[in-house]
Coordinates of C-alpha atoms and ligand atoms in Angstrom, one line a residue:
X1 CA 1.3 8.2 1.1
X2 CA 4.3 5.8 2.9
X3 CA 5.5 2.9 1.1
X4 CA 7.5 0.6 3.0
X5 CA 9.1 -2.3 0.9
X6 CA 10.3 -5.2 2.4
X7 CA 12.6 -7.3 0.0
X8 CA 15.8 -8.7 -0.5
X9 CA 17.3 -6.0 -3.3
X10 CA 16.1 -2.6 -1.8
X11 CA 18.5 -0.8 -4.2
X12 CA 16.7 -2.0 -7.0
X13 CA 14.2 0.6 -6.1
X14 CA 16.9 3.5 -6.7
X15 CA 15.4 3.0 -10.0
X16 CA 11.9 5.0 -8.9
X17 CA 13.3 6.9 -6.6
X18 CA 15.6 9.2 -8.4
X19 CA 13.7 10.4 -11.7
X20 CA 11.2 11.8 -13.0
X21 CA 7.8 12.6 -11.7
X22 CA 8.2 10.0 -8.6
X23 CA 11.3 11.8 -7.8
X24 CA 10.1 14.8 -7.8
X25 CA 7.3 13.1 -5.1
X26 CA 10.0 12.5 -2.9
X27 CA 11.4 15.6 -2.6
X28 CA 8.3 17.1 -2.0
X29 CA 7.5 14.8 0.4
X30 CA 4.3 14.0 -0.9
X31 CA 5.3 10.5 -1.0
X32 CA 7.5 8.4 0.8
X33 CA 9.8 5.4 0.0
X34 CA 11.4 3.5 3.0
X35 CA 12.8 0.0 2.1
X36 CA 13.9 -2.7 5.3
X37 CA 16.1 -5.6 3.8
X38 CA 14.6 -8.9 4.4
X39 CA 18.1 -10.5 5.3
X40 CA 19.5 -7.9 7.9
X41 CA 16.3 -10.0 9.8
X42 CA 18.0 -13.1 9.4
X43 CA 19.2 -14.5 13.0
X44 CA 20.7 -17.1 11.1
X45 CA 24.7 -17.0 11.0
X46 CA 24.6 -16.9 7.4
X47 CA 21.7 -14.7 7.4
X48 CA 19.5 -17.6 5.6
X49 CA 16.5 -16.3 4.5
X50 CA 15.1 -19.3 2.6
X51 CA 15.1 -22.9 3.1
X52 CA 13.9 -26.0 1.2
X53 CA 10.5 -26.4 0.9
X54 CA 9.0 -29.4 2.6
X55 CA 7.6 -32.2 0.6
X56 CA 10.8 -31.8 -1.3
X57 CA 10.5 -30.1 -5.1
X58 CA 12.3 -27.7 -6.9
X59 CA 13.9 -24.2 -5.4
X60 CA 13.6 -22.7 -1.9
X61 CA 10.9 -21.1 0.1
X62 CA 11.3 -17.6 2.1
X63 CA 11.7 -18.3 5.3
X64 CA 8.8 -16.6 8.1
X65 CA 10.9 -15.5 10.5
X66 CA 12.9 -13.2 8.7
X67 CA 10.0 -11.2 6.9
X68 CA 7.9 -11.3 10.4
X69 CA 10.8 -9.6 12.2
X70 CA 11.4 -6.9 9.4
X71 CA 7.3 -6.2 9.6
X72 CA 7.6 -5.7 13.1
X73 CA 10.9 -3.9 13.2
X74 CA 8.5 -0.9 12.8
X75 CA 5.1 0.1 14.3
X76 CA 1.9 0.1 10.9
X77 CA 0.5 3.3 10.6
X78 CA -3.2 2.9 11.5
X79 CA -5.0 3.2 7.7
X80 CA -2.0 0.6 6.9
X81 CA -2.4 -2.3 4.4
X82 CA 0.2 -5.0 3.7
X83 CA 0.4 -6.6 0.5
X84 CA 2.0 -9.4 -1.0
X85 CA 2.7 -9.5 -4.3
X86 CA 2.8 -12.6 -6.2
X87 CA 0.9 -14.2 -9.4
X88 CA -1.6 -15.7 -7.3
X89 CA -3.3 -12.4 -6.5
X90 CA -6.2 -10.3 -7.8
X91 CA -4.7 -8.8 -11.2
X92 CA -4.2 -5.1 -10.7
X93 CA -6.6 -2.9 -12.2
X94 CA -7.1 0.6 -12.3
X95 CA -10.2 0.5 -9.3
X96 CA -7.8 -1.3 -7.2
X97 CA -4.8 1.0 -7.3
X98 CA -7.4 4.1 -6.7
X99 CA -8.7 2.4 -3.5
X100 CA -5.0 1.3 -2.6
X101 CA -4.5 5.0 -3.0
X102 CA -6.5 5.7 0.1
X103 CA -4.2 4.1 2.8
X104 CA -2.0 6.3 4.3
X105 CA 0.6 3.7 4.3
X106 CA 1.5 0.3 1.8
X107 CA 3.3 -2.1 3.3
X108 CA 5.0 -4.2 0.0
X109 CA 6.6 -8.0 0.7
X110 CA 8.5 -8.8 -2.0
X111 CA 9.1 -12.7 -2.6
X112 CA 11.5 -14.4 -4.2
X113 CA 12.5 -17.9 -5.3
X114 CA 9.7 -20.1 -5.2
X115 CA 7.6 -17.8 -2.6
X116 CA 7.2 -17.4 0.5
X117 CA 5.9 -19.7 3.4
X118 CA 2.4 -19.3 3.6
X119 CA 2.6 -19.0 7.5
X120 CA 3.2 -15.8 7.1
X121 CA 1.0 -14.9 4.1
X122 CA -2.3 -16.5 6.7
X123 CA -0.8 -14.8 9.7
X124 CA 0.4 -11.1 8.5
X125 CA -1.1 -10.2 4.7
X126 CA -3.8 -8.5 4.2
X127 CA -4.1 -9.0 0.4
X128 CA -2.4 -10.4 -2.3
X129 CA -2.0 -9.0 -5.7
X130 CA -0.5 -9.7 -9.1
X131 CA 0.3 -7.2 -11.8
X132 CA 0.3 -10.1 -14.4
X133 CA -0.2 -13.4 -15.6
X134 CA 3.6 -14.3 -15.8
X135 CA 6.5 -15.5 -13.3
X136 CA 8.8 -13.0 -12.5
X137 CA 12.3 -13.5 -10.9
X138 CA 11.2 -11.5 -7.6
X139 CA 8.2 -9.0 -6.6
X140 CA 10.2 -6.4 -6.7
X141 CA 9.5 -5.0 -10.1
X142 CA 5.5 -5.4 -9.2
X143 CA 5.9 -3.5 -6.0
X144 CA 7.2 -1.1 -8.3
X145 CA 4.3 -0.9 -10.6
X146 CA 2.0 -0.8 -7.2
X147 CA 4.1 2.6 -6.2
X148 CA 4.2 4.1 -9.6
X149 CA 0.3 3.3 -10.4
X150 CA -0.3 4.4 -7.1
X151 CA 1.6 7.0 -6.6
X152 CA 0.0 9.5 -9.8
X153 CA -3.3 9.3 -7.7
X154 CA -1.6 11.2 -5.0
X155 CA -2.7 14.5 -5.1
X156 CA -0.3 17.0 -6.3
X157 CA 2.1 14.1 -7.9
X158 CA 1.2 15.0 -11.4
X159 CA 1.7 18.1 -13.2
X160 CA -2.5 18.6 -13.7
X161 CA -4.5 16.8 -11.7
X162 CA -6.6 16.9 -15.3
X163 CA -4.5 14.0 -16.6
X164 CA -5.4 11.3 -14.3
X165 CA -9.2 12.4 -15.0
X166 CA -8.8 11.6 -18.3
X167 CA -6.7 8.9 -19.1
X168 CA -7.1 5.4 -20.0
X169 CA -9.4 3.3 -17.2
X170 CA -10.4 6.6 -15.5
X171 CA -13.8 6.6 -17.6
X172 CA -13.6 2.8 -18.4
X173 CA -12.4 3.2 -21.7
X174 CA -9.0 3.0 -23.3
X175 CA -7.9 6.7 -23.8
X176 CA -8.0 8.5 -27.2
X177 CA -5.5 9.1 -29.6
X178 CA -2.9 12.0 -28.9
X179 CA -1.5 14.3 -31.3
X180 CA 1.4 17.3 -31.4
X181 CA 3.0 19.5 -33.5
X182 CA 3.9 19.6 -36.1
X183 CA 0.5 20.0 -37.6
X184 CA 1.9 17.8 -40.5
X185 CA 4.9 15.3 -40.2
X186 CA 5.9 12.5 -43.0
X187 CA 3.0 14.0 -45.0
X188 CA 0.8 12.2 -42.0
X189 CA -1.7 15.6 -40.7
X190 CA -4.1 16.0 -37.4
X191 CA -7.6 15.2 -37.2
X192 CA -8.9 18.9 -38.0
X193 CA -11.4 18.8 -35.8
X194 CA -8.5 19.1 -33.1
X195 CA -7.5 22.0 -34.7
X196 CA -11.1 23.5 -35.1
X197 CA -10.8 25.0 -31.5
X198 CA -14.6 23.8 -31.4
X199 CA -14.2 22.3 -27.6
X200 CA -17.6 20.3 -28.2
X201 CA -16.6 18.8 -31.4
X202 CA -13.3 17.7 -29.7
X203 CA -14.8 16.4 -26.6
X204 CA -17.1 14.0 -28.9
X205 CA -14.6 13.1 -31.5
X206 CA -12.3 12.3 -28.3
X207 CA -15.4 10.3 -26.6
X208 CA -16.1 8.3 -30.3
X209 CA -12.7 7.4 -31.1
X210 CA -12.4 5.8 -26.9
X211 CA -15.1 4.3 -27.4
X212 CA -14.3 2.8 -31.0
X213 CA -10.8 2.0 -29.6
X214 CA -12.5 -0.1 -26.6
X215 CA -14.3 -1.8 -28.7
X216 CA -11.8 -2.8 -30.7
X217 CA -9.0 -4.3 -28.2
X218 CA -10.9 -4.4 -24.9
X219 CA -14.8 -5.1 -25.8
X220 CA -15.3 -6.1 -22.5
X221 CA -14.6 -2.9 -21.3
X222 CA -17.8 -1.6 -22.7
X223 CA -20.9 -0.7 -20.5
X224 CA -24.5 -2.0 -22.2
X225 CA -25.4 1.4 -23.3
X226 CA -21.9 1.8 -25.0
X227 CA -22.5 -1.3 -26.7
X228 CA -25.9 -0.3 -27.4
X229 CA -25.0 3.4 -28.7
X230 CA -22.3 1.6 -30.6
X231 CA -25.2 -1.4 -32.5
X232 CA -27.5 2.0 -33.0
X233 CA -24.6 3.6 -34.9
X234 CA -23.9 0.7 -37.1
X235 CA -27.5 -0.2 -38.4
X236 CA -27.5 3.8 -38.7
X237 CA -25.0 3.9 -41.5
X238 CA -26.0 0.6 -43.1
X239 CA -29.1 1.7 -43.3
X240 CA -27.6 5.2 -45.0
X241 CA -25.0 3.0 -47.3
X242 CA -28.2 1.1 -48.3
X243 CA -30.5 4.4 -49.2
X244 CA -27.3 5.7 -51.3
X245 CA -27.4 2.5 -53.0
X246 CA -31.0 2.4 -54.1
Ligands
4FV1 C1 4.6 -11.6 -9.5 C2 3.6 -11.2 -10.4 C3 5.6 -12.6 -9.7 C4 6.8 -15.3 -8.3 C5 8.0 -16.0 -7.8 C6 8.4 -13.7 -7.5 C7 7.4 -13.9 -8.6 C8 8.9 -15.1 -7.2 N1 4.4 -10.8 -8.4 N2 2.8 -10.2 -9.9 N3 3.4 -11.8 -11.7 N4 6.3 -12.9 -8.5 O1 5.8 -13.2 -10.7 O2 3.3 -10.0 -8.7 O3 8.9 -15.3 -5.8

């Protein structure tokens, strides 16, 4: 997978280049990072890169001309998509950064200021995306999250494969709690049925307590038999609490 960024700070992105599982994705070339500065495009004496924005109004505008010429200083791949990011997009969500994962190459524009002219949004982006609803001081930190999120669904860029299978938004539901040695720590112990060794058990306590969780702080998450399963379970033990009662 090819990531080309095209923004105004491309050091900023030494930050996910050099560490950690990303870095280790560079070096073994199963990903690649290439970032063209917006400004070296600039025919402009003083490499301008923005201007005001007509109709007047506060801060600047990106300029086209400068991004067009950096996304044509080099030839797309073929399976290539360019994306803007910016908080008008679709929010990202787990679905979108598995289908993103299937170009062979993202192309990232990364605004600034006010945005950029929307000549060149109409005329060269394929789709815009947001990772949040909240102003940030540039895209870069979003193109960012679209490399990281992205970049785990590369095969080979995690550890096991098994961890992306089973993490939070791979089955719909928020992921289940984790726990480590030692078995007992500020008097606080494991769930024994983690220790039980009884892979069954653990796979249902695992699949209850995602479930619970989902319900909890992302309801909407749910599917209708989920919510279903989860109605059944509560008239289940009311109904038990009642008998015990009488
Ligand atoms: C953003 C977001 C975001 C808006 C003005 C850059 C800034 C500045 N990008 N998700 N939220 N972008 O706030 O993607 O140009």
């Amino acid at each position: 997978m090819k990531f080309r960024i095209l923004t105004l700070f491309p050091e900023m992105f030494d930050a996910v280049t050099g560490a950690s599982i990303l870095g280790r994705a560079l070096s073994n070339q199963q990903i690649k990072i290439e970032c063209d500065n917006i400004r070296a495009f600039s025919k402009d004496k003083h490499h301008k890169v923005d201007d005001a924005p007509f109709g007047g109004g506060a801060g600047m505008v990106m300029k086209v001309e400068p991004l067009r010429d950096a996304l044509n200083s080099k030839p797309q791949l073929p399976n290539s998509r360019v994306i803007y990011l910016t908080p008008k997009g679709e929010t990202l969500k787990h679905e979108k950064v598995v289908s993103l994962a299937k170009y062979d190459e993202l192309i990232l524009v990364c605004g600034h200021y006010e945005g950029v002219d929307q000549r060149f949004i109409d005329r060269y982006v394929d789709e815009e995306i947001s990772i949040g609803d909240y102003v940030l001081t540039g895209g870069e930190l979003a193109a960012m999250v679209v490399i990281d999120s992205v970049s785990r669904m590369v095969s080979g860029v995690l550890n096991n494969e098994g961890s992306a299978e089973e993490e939070s938004f791979s089955n719909g539901l928020l992921e289940y709690p984790h726990y480590t040695r030692p078995q007992v720590v500020d008097g606080d112990e494991v769930p024994s049925v983690l220790l039980s060794g009884n892979h069954a058990e653990i796979e249902k306590w695992r699949y209850r307590e995602s479930v619970k969780l989902t319900a909890e702080r992302r309801p909407e998450l749910l599917s209708e038999d989920q919510k279903q399963a989860l109605k059944d379970n509560f008239i289940k033990k009311k109904k038990r609490v009642e008998k015990k009662r009488l």
